[in-house]
Amino acid sequence: MSSRRDFLKKAGAVSAAGATALVGAPAIASTKDPIKWRLQTYAGPALGEHVIKPAVDAFNNAANGEMIIELFYADQLVPTGELFRAMQRGTIDMVQSDDDSIAAPVDISVFGGYFPFATRYSLDVPVLFEQYGLKEIWQEAYDEIKGVTWLSAGAWDPCHFATVEPIRSLADLKGKRVFTFPTAGRFLSRFGVIPVTLPWEDVEVAIQTGELDGIAWSGITEDYTVGWADVTKYFLTNNISGAWCGSFFANSERWDALPEHLKTLWKLCMDSSHYYRQHWYWGGEAKLRVEGDKLELTTIPDEEWKTVEAEALKFWDEVAETSPRNKRVVDIFKQYAADMEKAGKPYRYS
């Protein structure tokens, strides 16, 4: 009998210990240190509230404590032009930007941002990537670069001028000092524009002090959102590109180490970000042209603007000569443009 009692006591102790372990298991799991990443975007805080923060907030909520992405805005950790190298070194885990601005060491970086007249509408970007082969080309290019993984591309707003003085003809562009993207600046310099590179946060003050005559960096939605509409007076309705092409990139080692469910979650959040920008910009561009009271709209006549479009095709051919892969991209742009023209309205309005 004594042995039987001892056995039951020991069995009960073991059972209690086991129950405690089971009950305590979730608490132990929840105290595990979360994976922490730092993401820097090309955008300043006001713009970042729309183009990236909703996606990061959604991810952090859905990751359930397993991972936290810390968001940093333009130039907060490193200058935008140094983002690619910082990501390669692991100083930053992830980047949201166009290839052009972060000086990505790939031949196709010229197409990031605003490649003149490659797109007319924001939907052109996802169609080009998902249905016309740009996705595979971007993956191929970045697979050749050690340390960085290209994740996804999406569309932002069109490229318009917001200026202190009105632009109503091509002649009005001559001598204008304009904040813009590298490739867009190279193209616009053919019409007398003087491209100026500054930290994003310094642009508003540079316009007020006269260092800049205007901006060719966004559409009217951003002009109002970030405060540029407060320091400029005119908005040119002609644009050199219907949508900015930007991407998400990650340090390869960090990305490869993530569990698959967190990779999938972030991919869904990137898609959510792409979708948000589609309606935020598309609706904003129209609404602010109609209801905005800060910028007067000006237009260069269609016949004169056609010379800019013709020059863009020459620019395309020059870029195509820089590498076989760039030629493949330009050939896709040409095929896509031809297809859209044949499709007619509403895909293209000739």
Tab-separated table of C-alpha atoms in Angstrom:
chain	number	residue	atom	x	y	z
A	1	MET	CA	0.000	0.000	0.000
A	2	SER	CA	2.823	2.400	0.904
A	3	SER	CA	4.482	1.782	-2.476
A	4	ARG	CA	1.166	2.367	-4.226
A	5	ARG	CA	0.713	5.741	-2.495
A	6	ASP	CA	4.244	6.810	-3.398
A	7	PHE	CA	3.644	5.863	-7.000
A	8	LEU	CA	0.411	7.880	-7.164
A	9	LYS	CA	2.087	10.913	-5.578
A	10	LYS	CA	4.937	10.818	-8.050
A	11	ALA	CA	2.589	10.300	-10.964
A	12	GLY	CA	0.538	13.295	-9.832
A	13	ALA	CA	3.644	15.438	-9.553
A	14	VAL	CA	4.717	14.494	-13.045
A	15	SER	CA	1.230	15.144	-14.399
A	16	ALA	CA	1.120	18.556	-12.719
A	17	ALA	CA	4.514	19.452	-14.078
A	18	GLY	CA	3.428	18.406	-17.538
A	19	ALA	CA	0.239	20.447	-17.302
A	20	THR	CA	2.234	23.463	-16.162
A	21	ALA	CA	4.562	23.081	-19.116
A	22	LEU	CA	1.635	22.878	-21.523
A	23	VAL	CA	-0.171	25.835	-20.035
A	24	GLY	CA	3.030	27.871	-19.951
A	25	ALA	CA	4.098	27.081	-23.520
A	26	PRO	CA	2.347	30.018	-25.201
A	27	ALA	CA	3.790	32.450	-22.673
A	28	ILE	CA	7.288	31.138	-23.353
A	29	ALA	CA	6.763	31.495	-27.106
A	30	SER	CA	5.490	35.061	-26.750
A	31	THR	CA	8.556	36.181	-24.826
A	32	LYS	CA	10.873	35.204	-27.655
A	33	ASP	CA	12.614	38.263	-29.074
A	34	PRO	CA	10.944	39.345	-32.328
A	35	ILE	CA	12.851	39.690	-35.587
A	36	LYS	CA	13.545	43.394	-36.086
A	37	TRP	CA	14.140	45.001	-39.470
A	38	ARG	CA	14.870	48.566	-40.468
A	39	LEU	CA	13.227	49.833	-43.640
A	40	GLN	CA	14.077	53.205	-45.176
A	41	THR	CA	11.899	54.761	-47.838
A	42	TYR	CA	12.687	57.421	-50.426
A	43	ALA	CA	9.706	59.451	-49.117
A	44	GLY	CA	9.568	62.058	-46.415
A	45	PRO	CA	7.205	61.682	-43.424
A	46	ALA	CA	4.130	63.377	-44.953
A	47	LEU	CA	4.316	61.310	-48.138
A	48	GLY	CA	5.376	58.188	-46.277
A	49	GLU	CA	2.080	58.275	-44.372
A	50	HIS	CA	0.486	57.107	-47.632
A	51	VAL	CA	3.078	55.292	-49.727
A	52	ILE	CA	4.532	52.970	-47.065
A	53	LYS	CA	3.306	53.414	-43.476
A	54	PRO	CA	-0.067	51.643	-43.945
A	55	ALA	CA	1.694	48.534	-45.276
A	56	VAL	CA	4.260	48.500	-42.460
A	57	ASP	CA	1.588	49.010	-39.811
A	58	ALA	CA	-0.489	46.179	-41.281
A	59	PHE	CA	2.504	43.849	-41.309
A	60	ASN	CA	3.479	44.643	-37.739
A	61	ASN	CA	-0.075	43.984	-36.559
A	62	ALA	CA	-0.444	40.749	-38.499
A	63	ALA	CA	3.026	39.401	-37.601
A	64	ASN	CA	1.699	38.819	-34.074
A	65	GLY	CA	4.915	39.784	-32.338
A	66	GLU	CA	7.156	37.522	-34.417
A	67	MET	CA	8.613	40.396	-36.428
A	68	ILE	CA	8.680	44.193	-36.284
A	69	ILE	CA	9.621	46.487	-39.170
A	70	GLU	CA	10.939	49.870	-38.022
A	71	LEU	CA	10.180	52.545	-40.616
A	72	PHE	CA	12.582	55.372	-41.464
A	73	TYR	CA	11.891	58.180	-43.922
A	74	ALA	CA	14.032	59.876	-46.559
A	75	ASP	CA	17.669	60.341	-45.519
A	76	GLN	CA	16.997	59.540	-41.844
A	77	LEU	CA	19.584	56.765	-41.610
A	78	VAL	CA	21.614	57.255	-44.779
A	79	PRO	CA	21.286	59.560	-47.816
A	80	THR	CA	18.953	58.163	-50.488
A	81	GLY	CA	21.797	57.839	-52.974
A	82	GLU	CA	23.618	55.496	-50.587
A	83	LEU	CA	20.676	53.235	-49.771
A	84	PHE	CA	21.665	50.376	-52.045
A	85	ARG	CA	25.146	49.991	-50.590
A	86	ALA	CA	23.827	50.344	-47.050
A	87	MET	CA	21.358	47.545	-47.744
A	88	GLN	CA	24.117	45.346	-49.176
A	89	ARG	CA	26.157	45.850	-46.010
A	90	GLY	CA	23.176	45.092	-43.823
A	91	THR	CA	23.017	48.575	-42.272
A	92	ILE	CA	19.424	48.632	-43.540
A	93	ASP	CA	17.343	45.513	-44.034
A	94	MET	CA	14.867	46.763	-46.607
A	95	VAL	CA	14.398	49.731	-48.956
A	96	GLN	CA	11.482	51.273	-50.803
A	97	SER	CA	12.619	53.435	-53.699
A	98	ASP	CA	13.157	53.535	-57.414
A	99	ASP	CA	16.304	51.873	-58.745
A	100	ASP	CA	17.555	55.150	-60.198
A	101	SER	CA	17.617	57.204	-57.002
A	102	ILE	CA	19.453	54.612	-54.898
A	103	ALA	CA	22.134	54.154	-57.567
A	104	ALA	CA	21.424	50.455	-57.974
A	105	PRO	CA	24.455	48.961	-59.830
A	106	VAL	CA	22.355	47.298	-62.529
A	107	ASP	CA	21.910	48.371	-66.138
A	108	ILE	CA	18.119	48.522	-65.783
A	109	SER	CA	18.272	51.118	-63.001
A	110	VAL	CA	17.728	53.753	-65.701
A	111	PHE	CA	14.117	52.579	-65.994
A	112	GLY	CA	13.294	53.093	-62.315
A	113	GLY	CA	11.563	56.324	-61.402
A	114	TYR	CA	10.356	58.269	-64.422
A	115	PHE	CA	11.556	56.825	-67.712
A	116	PRO	CA	10.097	59.308	-70.206
A	117	PHE	CA	6.769	58.256	-71.742
A	118	ALA	CA	7.235	54.567	-70.904
A	119	THR	CA	3.849	54.712	-69.169
A	120	ARG	CA	0.709	56.784	-69.646
A	121	TYR	CA	-1.305	55.480	-66.684
A	122	SER	CA	-0.475	53.905	-63.336
A	123	LEU	CA	-1.953	50.534	-64.354
A	124	ASP	CA	0.672	50.303	-67.090
A	125	VAL	CA	3.364	49.488	-64.512
A	126	PRO	CA	1.861	46.286	-63.034
A	127	VAL	CA	0.788	45.103	-66.485
A	128	LEU	CA	4.305	45.581	-67.845
A	129	PHE	CA	5.765	43.630	-64.926
A	130	GLU	CA	3.198	40.876	-64.637
A	131	GLN	CA	2.172	40.353	-68.269
A	132	TYR	CA	4.941	41.735	-70.484
A	133	GLY	CA	8.040	40.279	-68.830
A	134	LEU	CA	9.610	43.100	-66.829
A	135	LYS	CA	9.327	41.095	-63.608
A	136	GLU	CA	11.568	38.347	-64.965
A	137	ILE	CA	14.075	40.886	-66.283
A	138	TRP	CA	14.280	42.664	-62.906
A	139	GLN	CA	14.783	39.360	-61.119
A	140	GLU	CA	17.497	38.384	-63.597
A	141	ALA	CA	19.337	41.677	-63.161
A	142	TYR	CA	19.335	41.654	-59.360
A	143	ASP	CA	20.267	37.991	-59.191
A	144	GLU	CA	23.623	39.120	-60.604
A	145	ILE	CA	24.173	41.484	-57.664
A	146	LYS	CA	25.392	39.962	-54.413
A	147	GLY	CA	23.620	40.880	-51.223
A	148	VAL	CA	20.380	42.460	-52.446
A	149	THR	CA	17.084	40.819	-53.424
A	150	TRP	CA	14.550	42.669	-55.562
A	151	LEU	CA	11.070	41.969	-54.218
A	152	SER	CA	8.354	43.834	-56.077
A	153	ALA	CA	7.617	46.856	-58.278
A	154	GLY	CA	4.574	49.085	-58.355
A	155	ALA	CA	3.263	52.403	-59.676
A	156	TRP	CA	3.153	55.810	-58.064
A	157	ASP	CA	2.034	59.156	-59.523
A	158	PRO	CA	2.741	60.842	-62.885
A	159	CYS	CA	5.581	63.335	-63.399
A	160	HIS	CA	4.458	66.958	-63.711
A	161	PHE	CA	6.103	70.342	-63.214
A	162	ALA	CA	5.129	72.511	-60.255
A	163	THR	CA	6.800	75.887	-60.658
A	164	VAL	CA	7.065	79.425	-59.343
A	165	GLU	CA	6.647	80.936	-62.812
A	166	PRO	CA	4.110	79.628	-65.373
A	167	ILE	CA	5.111	77.193	-68.119
A	168	ARG	CA	3.003	77.533	-71.244
A	169	SER	CA	5.546	76.610	-73.925
A	170	LEU	CA	8.758	74.618	-74.269
A	171	ALA	CA	10.674	77.886	-74.314
A	172	ASP	CA	9.525	78.517	-70.733
A	173	LEU	CA	11.456	75.419	-69.597
A	174	LYS	CA	14.834	76.847	-70.567
A	175	GLY	CA	17.029	77.710	-67.648
A	176	LYS	CA	14.613	76.426	-65.028
A	177	ARG	CA	16.398	74.852	-62.050
A	178	VAL	CA	14.296	71.842	-61.212
A	179	PHE	CA	14.409	69.118	-58.558
A	180	THR	CA	13.859	65.802	-60.322
A	181	PHE	CA	15.040	62.212	-60.668
A	182	PRO	CA	18.386	61.350	-62.341
A	183	THR	CA	17.087	59.849	-65.600
A	184	ALA	CA	14.206	62.312	-65.879
A	185	GLY	CA	16.733	65.110	-65.396
A	186	ARG	CA	18.946	63.784	-68.178
A	187	PHE	CA	15.997	63.778	-70.535
A	188	LEU	CA	14.626	67.180	-69.514
A	189	SER	CA	18.037	68.791	-69.932
A	190	ARG	CA	17.458	68.433	-73.687
A	191	PHE	CA	14.885	71.182	-73.343
A	192	GLY	CA	17.047	73.536	-71.306
A	193	VAL	CA	16.015	72.335	-67.847
A	194	ILE	CA	18.787	72.396	-65.239
A	195	PRO	CA	18.368	69.319	-63.004
A	196	VAL	CA	19.230	69.915	-59.346
A	197	THR	CA	19.883	67.229	-56.731
A	198	LEU	CA	19.057	68.012	-53.124
A	199	PRO	CA	18.034	66.108	-50.008
A	200	TRP	CA	14.269	65.645	-50.177
A	201	GLU	CA	13.669	67.582	-46.963
A	202	ASP	CA	15.494	70.663	-48.340
A	203	VAL	CA	13.346	71.100	-51.456
A	204	GLU	CA	10.663	73.354	-49.970
A	205	VAL	CA	13.187	75.788	-48.520
A	206	ALA	CA	15.211	75.765	-51.768
A	207	ILE	CA	12.137	76.947	-53.660
A	208	GLN	CA	11.512	79.702	-51.126
A	209	THR	CA	15.110	80.937	-51.324
A	210	GLY	CA	15.154	80.841	-55.133
A	211	GLU	CA	17.673	78.017	-55.394
A	212	LEU	CA	14.993	76.059	-57.263
A	213	ASP	CA	12.486	77.290	-59.837
A	214	GLY	CA	10.313	74.217	-59.502
A	215	ILE	CA	9.888	70.487	-59.188
A	216	ALA	CA	9.406	67.655	-61.681
A	217	TRP	CA	9.234	64.941	-59.058
A	218	SER	CA	5.573	64.088	-58.671
A	219	GLY	CA	1.961	64.698	-59.537
A	220	ILE	CA	-0.362	67.205	-57.943
A	221	THR	CA	-1.320	64.830	-55.095
A	222	GLU	CA	2.199	64.930	-53.673
A	223	ASP	CA	2.517	68.658	-54.286
A	224	TYR	CA	-0.382	69.237	-51.902
A	225	THR	CA	0.472	66.419	-49.481
A	226	VAL	CA	4.088	67.377	-48.798
A	227	GLY	CA	3.682	71.164	-48.879
A	228	TRP	CA	5.161	71.989	-52.272
A	229	ALA	CA	1.868	73.515	-53.393
A	230	ASP	CA	2.391	76.122	-50.661
A	231	VAL	CA	5.633	77.404	-52.218
A	232	THR	CA	4.864	77.062	-55.946
A	233	LYS	CA	2.103	78.713	-57.975
A	234	TYR	CA	1.628	76.743	-61.196
A	235	PHE	CA	1.060	73.140	-62.211
A	236	LEU	CA	1.774	71.976	-65.772
A	237	THR	CA	-0.840	69.453	-66.919
A	238	ASN	CA	1.536	67.864	-69.465
A	239	ASN	CA	3.620	65.048	-68.015
A	240	ILE	CA	6.698	63.148	-69.192
A	241	SER	CA	5.551	59.909	-67.585
A	242	GLY	CA	2.197	58.586	-66.495
A	243	ALA	CA	3.554	56.756	-63.464
A	244	TRP	CA	6.682	56.505	-61.363
A	245	CYS	CA	8.040	52.974	-61.087
A	246	GLY	CA	9.358	52.081	-57.650
A	247	SER	CA	10.333	48.847	-55.924
A	248	PHE	CA	10.933	47.108	-52.628
A	249	PHE	CA	14.368	45.588	-52.037
A	250	ALA	CA	15.840	43.579	-49.147
A	251	ASN	CA	19.213	42.459	-47.885
A	252	SER	CA	19.477	38.941	-49.308
A	253	GLU	CA	20.832	37.242	-46.202
A	254	ARG	CA	18.090	38.708	-44.026
A	255	TRP	CA	15.388	37.900	-46.555
A	256	ASP	CA	16.529	34.315	-47.024
A	257	ALA	CA	16.542	33.789	-43.251
A	258	LEU	CA	12.886	34.732	-42.817
A	259	PRO	CA	10.397	31.917	-42.333
A	260	GLU	CA	8.129	31.405	-45.324
A	261	HIS	CA	4.974	32.605	-43.589
A	262	LEU	CA	6.573	35.985	-42.831
A	263	LYS	CA	7.794	36.293	-46.421
A	264	THR	CA	4.271	35.589	-47.629
A	265	LEU	CA	2.821	38.111	-45.193
A	266	TRP	CA	5.180	40.842	-46.390
A	267	LYS	CA	4.425	40.038	-50.057
A	268	LEU	CA	0.736	40.524	-49.307
A	269	CYS	CA	1.505	43.827	-47.578
A	270	MET	CA	3.508	45.000	-50.603
A	271	ASP	CA	0.529	44.199	-52.825
A	272	SER	CA	-1.696	46.107	-50.416
A	273	SER	CA	0.676	49.078	-50.698
A	274	HIS	CA	0.567	48.932	-54.496
A	275	TYR	CA	-3.237	48.843	-54.431
A	276	TYR	CA	-3.526	51.755	-52.006
A	277	ARG	CA	-1.370	53.971	-54.194
A	278	GLN	CA	-3.390	53.111	-57.289
A	279	HIS	CA	-6.576	54.706	-55.941
A	280	TRP	CA	-4.947	57.344	-53.723
A	281	TYR	CA	-2.996	58.887	-56.571
A	282	TRP	CA	-5.551	58.324	-59.339
A	283	GLY	CA	-8.338	59.952	-57.371
A	284	GLY	CA	-6.116	62.629	-55.905
A	285	GLU	CA	-4.729	63.772	-59.246
A	286	ALA	CA	-8.239	64.440	-60.575
A	287	LYS	CA	-9.748	65.867	-57.401
A	288	LEU	CA	-6.977	68.394	-56.822
A	289	ARG	CA	-7.044	69.594	-60.419
A	290	VAL	CA	-10.763	70.265	-59.949
A	291	GLU	CA	-10.954	71.382	-56.326
A	292	GLY	CA	-7.397	72.450	-55.455
A	293	ASP	CA	-7.061	76.184	-54.825
A	294	LYS	CA	-3.297	76.575	-54.491
A	295	LEU	CA	-1.948	75.891	-57.992
A	296	GLU	CA	-3.026	77.420	-61.283
A	297	LEU	CA	-3.114	74.874	-64.116
A	298	THR	CA	-1.136	75.588	-67.286
A	299	THR	CA	-0.709	73.551	-70.475
A	300	ILE	CA	1.761	73.338	-73.340
A	301	PRO	CA	-0.230	72.896	-76.592
A	302	ASP	CA	-0.457	69.302	-77.883
A	303	GLU	CA	1.316	70.040	-81.154
A	304	GLU	CA	4.303	71.479	-79.325
A	305	TRP	CA	4.297	68.699	-76.727
A	306	LYS	CA	4.499	66.087	-79.472
A	307	THR	CA	8.099	67.181	-80.066
A	308	VAL	CA	8.868	66.118	-76.487
A	309	GLU	CA	7.289	62.720	-77.108
A	310	ALA	CA	9.296	62.308	-80.316
A	311	GLU	CA	12.501	63.153	-78.463
A	312	ALA	CA	11.631	60.512	-75.867
A	313	LEU	CA	11.672	57.801	-78.538
A	314	LYS	CA	15.191	58.897	-79.519
A	315	PHE	CA	16.135	58.702	-75.851
A	316	TRP	CA	14.734	55.159	-75.692
A	317	ASP	CA	16.936	54.066	-78.594
A	318	GLU	CA	20.012	55.592	-76.984
A	319	VAL	CA	19.338	53.698	-73.749
A	320	ALA	CA	18.712	50.477	-75.706
A	321	GLU	CA	22.264	50.689	-77.043
A	322	THR	CA	23.782	50.634	-73.547
A	323	SER	CA	23.219	46.901	-72.943
A	324	PRO	CA	21.409	43.907	-74.482
A	325	ARG	CA	19.136	43.710	-71.442
A	326	ASN	CA	18.206	47.369	-71.712
A	327	LYS	CA	17.321	46.746	-75.338
A	328	ARG	CA	14.975	43.976	-74.220
A	329	VAL	CA	13.238	46.426	-71.894
A	330	VAL	CA	12.941	49.100	-74.573
A	331	ASP	CA	11.581	46.521	-77.023
A	332	ILE	CA	8.926	45.626	-74.440
A	333	PHE	CA	8.013	49.297	-74.035
A	334	LYS	CA	7.648	49.644	-77.788
A	335	GLN	CA	5.514	46.519	-78.087
A	336	TYR	CA	3.357	47.578	-75.182
A	337	ALA	CA	2.847	51.084	-76.582
A	338	ALA	CA	1.874	49.621	-79.963
A	339	ASP	CA	-0.570	47.199	-78.333
A	340	MET	CA	-2.208	49.959	-76.317
A	341	GLU	CA	-2.560	52.163	-79.393
A	342	LYS	CA	-4.210	49.313	-81.293
A	343	ALA	CA	-6.494	48.592	-78.351
A	344	GLY	CA	-7.688	52.189	-78.545
A	345	LYS	CA	-9.895	53.909	-75.993
A	346	PRO	CA	-9.759	53.784	-73.009
A	347	TYR	CA	-6.240	52.304	-73.147
A	348	ARG	CA	-4.875	55.133	-75.234
A	349	TYR	CA	-6.267	58.422	-76.452
A	350	SER	CA	-4.269	59.406	-79.527
